[in-house]
Amino acid sequence: MADLRGGIDLGGTKIQTAIVDAEGKVVGEARHPTPTEGGPEDVAEAMAAALREAADEAGVETSALKGVGVGSPGDADDADEKTGVVSSARNLPDWEGSFPLGENLKEALGTEVKIGNDVQVATEAEFHLGAGKEFESLLGVFWGTGVGGGLILGGKPWLGRGAAGEIGHMVVKQDGAKCPCGRRGCLEAYAGRKAMEAEARERHEDGEKTDLFKLMEKHDKPRLTSGIWERALDHEDKLTEELIEHAVEALGTGIGSAINLIDVEAVVLGGGLGIRFGERLMEPLTKEMGKHLFVNERPPAMRVASLGDLGGAIGASLLVSR
Ligand SMILES: [Zn+2]
């Protein structure tokens, strides 16, 4: 009982929490929507409530946990592991400045709190407990709203000076499409769900035929979720096929370039779209990547993340013992 840890994965749309034992087994979990209004205090309150719910399920008080780790969005050097201050978490409500998230949660939960980067901790979870277990080096690619990346080199997380792994902002086309980050030609500008939705919307408004937005309304979704993209693909929606194909080309180009530089043993594909489409698109993705590999007789192993939606929270819990 003394060795239970808490993990909180703070996402733009949901807060996923887990209570994890020393072997990495999840013994309690909860999921709450991320508040869309208010500010950092409201988000922190929702995080504490979601963790308490998971702790209840595990039959433990939060103050009895060995500690709680948080995987937070924002650049790794902003999500400061030492001070627990999170700055400019752009996808969260009114979070432009800095907020002492670590301190705030420590007080609410009565235990130590450590903060890390969401994508990096999810990569570490796959490395220790998931699809990357058998490898010493890997690249985690999290294909969702944006495209995030995490690195394990020589059995250890590689954070660079704090901002390593940003594969979503590798340039796959010079002077290419505008990326949500404000630059041009990034991988995320072609493969991020947000960028794909913006492109689909623009072309739909220009009169191009697609069922994407009809499906979105029919299933009562506020945006084009990965489930909506999958349904449209199943319907052989032409615009969907084209945008997914472009996304796969961009992912293959970015991953191939990254492999040329760091030559890791494996690529683990996660994230909302990555988990949903991983099995289905792994073959075309591997083919696209192969086109760019300098040494292509020895491609990296390609795996779909195996911890699913819980990977981020499990990875966050690992911060406690780091
Ligand atoms: Zn970018």
XYZ file of C-alpha atoms and ligand atoms in Angstrom:
323
model
C 0.000 0.000 0.000
C 2.857 2.371 0.829
C 4.165 2.114 -2.685
C 1.190 3.516 -4.578
C 1.743 6.578 -6.769
C -0.646 8.885 -8.524
C -0.414 10.026 -12.127
C -2.277 12.885 -13.784
C -2.301 13.403 -17.538
C -3.433 16.971 -18.163
C -4.785 17.237 -21.699
C -6.546 19.990 -23.592
C -9.862 18.139 -23.514
C -9.554 15.660 -20.647
C -7.809 15.021 -17.363
C -6.941 11.334 -16.988
C -5.755 10.123 -13.606
C -4.458 6.773 -12.380
C -3.242 5.179 -9.167
C -0.343 2.896 -10.033
C 1.397 0.257 -7.890
C 5.131 -0.473 -7.783
C 4.836 -2.931 -10.694
C 3.148 -0.354 -12.895
C -0.316 -1.876 -12.519
C -3.269 0.555 -12.520
C -5.388 0.030 -9.392
C -7.691 3.039 -9.765
C -8.489 5.540 -12.497
C -10.771 8.436 -13.364
C -11.335 10.773 -16.269
C -12.790 14.278 -16.106
C -13.213 16.898 -18.828
C -10.681 19.742 -18.708
C -12.498 22.952 -17.694
C -12.954 25.174 -20.731
C -13.577 28.283 -18.650
C -11.971 29.921 -15.653
C -8.234 29.784 -15.180
C -5.346 27.681 -13.858
C -6.917 27.439 -10.359
C -10.021 25.826 -11.833
C -7.919 23.388 -13.843
C -5.898 22.509 -10.723
C -9.114 21.934 -8.773
C -10.467 19.599 -11.480
C -7.140 17.718 -11.481
C -7.248 17.210 -7.715
C -10.878 16.031 -7.904
C -10.051 13.525 -10.659
C -7.104 12.179 -8.668
C -9.236 11.820 -5.510
C -11.760 9.809 -7.496
C -9.038 7.429 -8.714
C -7.675 7.160 -5.158
C -11.164 6.308 -3.867
C -11.378 3.514 -6.412
C -7.995 2.219 -5.232
C -9.099 2.521 -1.596
C -6.322 4.945 -0.594
C -6.149 8.506 0.716
C -4.216 10.856 -1.571
C -2.025 11.834 1.400
C -0.930 8.181 1.723
C 0.425 8.118 -1.846
C 4.209 8.065 -2.286
C 3.725 11.045 -4.536
C 1.875 12.308 -7.580
C 3.328 12.997 -11.021
C 1.759 15.307 -13.567
C 2.265 15.184 -17.322
C 1.549 18.705 -18.470
C 1.431 20.294 -21.904
C 3.680 23.206 -22.735
C 7.367 23.146 -23.613
C 9.382 20.909 -21.319
C 11.438 23.853 -20.119
C 8.229 25.603 -19.182
C 6.846 22.642 -17.279
C 9.652 23.003 -14.741
C 10.232 19.751 -12.863
C 12.021 21.424 -9.987
C 9.609 24.213 -9.166
C 6.377 22.779 -10.553
C 5.600 26.049 -12.278
C 3.769 25.636 -15.573
C 3.844 28.519 -18.042
C 2.001 29.260 -21.268
C 0.069 26.012 -21.512
C -1.570 27.236 -24.687
C -4.380 24.692 -24.974
C -5.661 25.400 -21.461
C -8.044 28.193 -20.436
C -6.446 31.543 -19.588
C -3.029 29.990 -18.942
C -0.731 32.496 -20.645
C 1.392 33.349 -17.602
C 3.012 31.134 -14.966
C 1.103 29.189 -12.330
C 2.578 27.228 -9.390
C 0.709 24.030 -10.257
C 3.009 21.803 -8.189
C 2.550 23.836 -4.982
C -1.183 24.134 -5.512
C -1.675 20.374 -6.001
C 0.658 19.497 -3.137
C -1.563 21.478 -0.826
C -4.792 19.985 -2.207
C -3.568 16.379 -2.165
C -1.273 16.294 0.852
C 1.623 14.602 -0.923
C 4.696 15.455 -3.039
C 3.956 16.502 -6.619
C 6.325 16.372 -9.599
C 5.630 17.939 -12.964
C 6.932 16.741 -16.321
C 6.202 17.093 -19.995
C 3.129 15.069 -21.056
C 4.602 13.520 -24.192
C 7.949 12.677 -22.612
C 6.310 10.878 -19.680
C 4.044 8.935 -22.057
C 7.159 7.863 -23.994
C 8.793 6.717 -20.749
C 5.684 4.711 -19.845
C 5.820 2.872 -23.190
C 9.563 2.324 -22.687
C 9.261 0.858 -19.174
C 5.888 -0.894 -19.342
C 4.468 -0.832 -22.860
C 5.289 -1.339 -26.540
C 8.910 -0.229 -26.130
C 9.873 -2.580 -23.286
C 12.329 -4.671 -25.302
C 14.340 -1.706 -26.669
C 17.146 0.477 -25.312
C 16.430 3.417 -27.591
C 13.205 4.681 -29.079
C 11.306 7.585 -30.525
C 7.749 8.112 -29.254
C 5.474 9.876 -31.748
C 2.151 11.087 -30.364
C -0.206 11.835 -33.223
C -3.231 13.743 -31.940
C -4.376 17.375 -31.764
C -0.740 18.211 -32.420
C 2.194 15.913 -33.040
C 4.438 15.433 -30.012
C 7.561 13.378 -29.561
C 9.655 11.855 -26.812
C 13.090 10.252 -26.852
C 14.818 7.443 -24.993
C 18.521 7.095 -25.831
C 20.755 4.470 -24.236
C 17.990 3.491 -21.821
C 17.504 7.047 -20.543
C 15.114 9.869 -21.350
C 16.765 12.487 -23.542
C 15.389 15.942 -22.788
C 18.154 17.952 -24.444
C 18.228 21.300 -22.697
C 14.559 20.759 -21.922
C 12.911 21.001 -25.317
C 14.075 17.868 -27.177
C 11.670 15.601 -29.031
C 9.570 18.207 -30.809
C 9.161 16.039 -33.886
C 5.908 17.837 -34.742
C 7.939 20.889 -35.637
C 10.478 19.161 -37.816
C 10.239 20.779 -41.224
C 8.865 18.361 -43.804
C 8.388 21.018 -46.490
C 10.298 24.286 -46.791
C 7.934 27.274 -47.003
C 5.090 24.799 -46.653
C 1.707 25.047 -44.922
C 1.305 27.294 -41.911
C 1.679 25.388 -38.627
C -0.386 26.158 -35.488
C 3.007 27.170 -33.943
C 3.207 30.069 -36.413
C 6.072 28.670 -38.508
C 5.820 27.027 -41.902
C 6.141 23.507 -43.219
C 6.213 21.653 -39.878
C 5.072 18.021 -39.709
C 2.205 19.156 -37.443
C 0.917 21.517 -40.163
C 0.038 18.401 -42.218
C -0.627 15.731 -39.591
C -1.969 17.492 -36.484
C -5.690 16.921 -35.970
C -6.205 20.640 -35.446
C -4.438 21.564 -38.695
C -6.260 18.788 -40.576
C -9.607 20.055 -39.293
C -8.776 23.634 -40.329
C -7.870 22.467 -43.840
C -11.013 20.312 -44.124
C -13.199 23.198 -42.944
C -11.687 25.654 -45.385
C -12.091 23.320 -48.354
C -15.618 22.353 -47.274
C -16.556 26.056 -47.124
C -15.067 26.482 -50.583
C -17.604 23.924 -51.804
C -15.640 20.685 -51.668
C -17.801 17.658 -50.825
C -17.175 15.801 -47.578
C -19.182 13.950 -44.934
C -16.798 14.950 -42.143
C -18.923 17.775 -40.741
C -22.192 15.889 -41.209
C -20.729 13.035 -39.159
C -19.500 15.501 -36.553
C -23.026 16.866 -36.117
C -24.680 13.464 -36.236
C -22.448 12.199 -33.420
C -22.830 15.451 -31.516
C -19.101 16.256 -31.388
C -17.706 19.770 -31.006
C -14.781 18.989 -33.331
C -13.482 16.380 -35.755
C -12.414 13.741 -33.240
C -10.247 10.787 -34.221
C -13.454 8.696 -34.190
C -15.073 11.008 -36.757
C -11.988 10.788 -38.999
C -12.166 6.996 -38.770
C -15.860 6.869 -39.660
C -15.291 9.156 -42.644
C -12.399 6.976 -43.775
C -14.622 3.883 -43.488
C -17.161 5.709 -45.728
C -14.389 6.300 -48.280
C -14.883 10.036 -47.971
C -12.559 11.471 -50.639
C -11.364 14.554 -48.756
C -10.697 12.426 -45.670
C -8.677 9.915 -47.688
C -6.621 12.727 -49.167
C -5.926 14.483 -45.851
C -5.034 11.237 -44.068
C -2.742 10.309 -46.952
C -0.980 13.683 -46.651
C -0.701 13.221 -42.902
C 0.899 9.797 -43.351
C 3.348 11.200 -45.937
C 4.318 13.995 -43.558
C 4.694 11.581 -40.617
C 6.825 9.241 -42.739
C 9.025 12.138 -43.862
C 9.492 13.511 -40.343
C 10.091 10.126 -38.722
C 12.472 9.048 -41.506
C 14.515 12.241 -41.083
C 14.610 11.759 -37.316
C 15.821 8.152 -37.737
C 18.604 9.319 -40.083
C 19.806 11.571 -37.284
C 19.435 9.379 -34.178
C 19.092 5.780 -35.509
C 16.968 4.471 -32.622
C 15.823 0.835 -32.475
C 12.098 1.535 -32.476
C 9.336 4.017 -33.155
C 6.272 3.861 -30.884
C 3.215 5.558 -32.335
C 0.649 6.845 -29.832
C -1.790 9.731 -29.417
C -5.506 9.813 -30.259
C -5.064 9.372 -34.013
C -1.975 7.180 -33.602
C -3.775 4.654 -31.417
C -6.903 4.681 -33.571
C -5.135 4.391 -36.920
C -1.861 2.748 -35.865
C -2.584 -0.803 -37.026
C -4.432 0.317 -40.117
C -1.843 2.834 -41.335
C 1.396 1.270 -40.100
C 2.115 -0.296 -43.479
C 1.776 2.903 -45.567
C 3.560 4.854 -42.829
C 6.487 2.415 -42.815
C 6.620 2.646 -46.606
C 6.643 6.463 -46.533
C 9.351 6.456 -43.886
C 11.387 3.942 -45.900
C 11.612 6.375 -48.826
C 13.643 8.731 -46.637
C 15.861 6.306 -44.737
C 19.521 6.701 -45.626
C 20.259 3.143 -44.433
C 17.019 1.488 -45.448
C 17.955 -2.188 -45.157
C 17.708 -1.846 -41.358
C 14.556 0.138 -40.569
C 13.500 0.661 -36.942
C 10.792 -1.545 -35.428
C 7.399 0.179 -35.714
C 4.969 -0.331 -32.819
C 1.622 1.070 -31.747
C 1.595 2.378 -28.157
C 0.148 -0.384 -25.981
C -0.890 1.523 -22.843
C -3.600 3.401 -24.749
C -5.282 6.382 -23.125
C -3.740 5.534 -19.745
C -0.131 5.843 -20.956
C 0.141 9.513 -20.048
C -1.131 9.042 -16.491
C 1.003 5.917 -15.921
C 4.050 7.773 -17.260
C 3.324 10.733 -14.996
C 3.277 8.396 -11.983
C 6.816 7.288 -12.919
C 8.034 10.854 -12.245
C 7.602 10.133 -8.537
C 10.532 7.702 -8.458
C 12.729 9.526 -10.969
Zn 5.244 24.078 -36.015
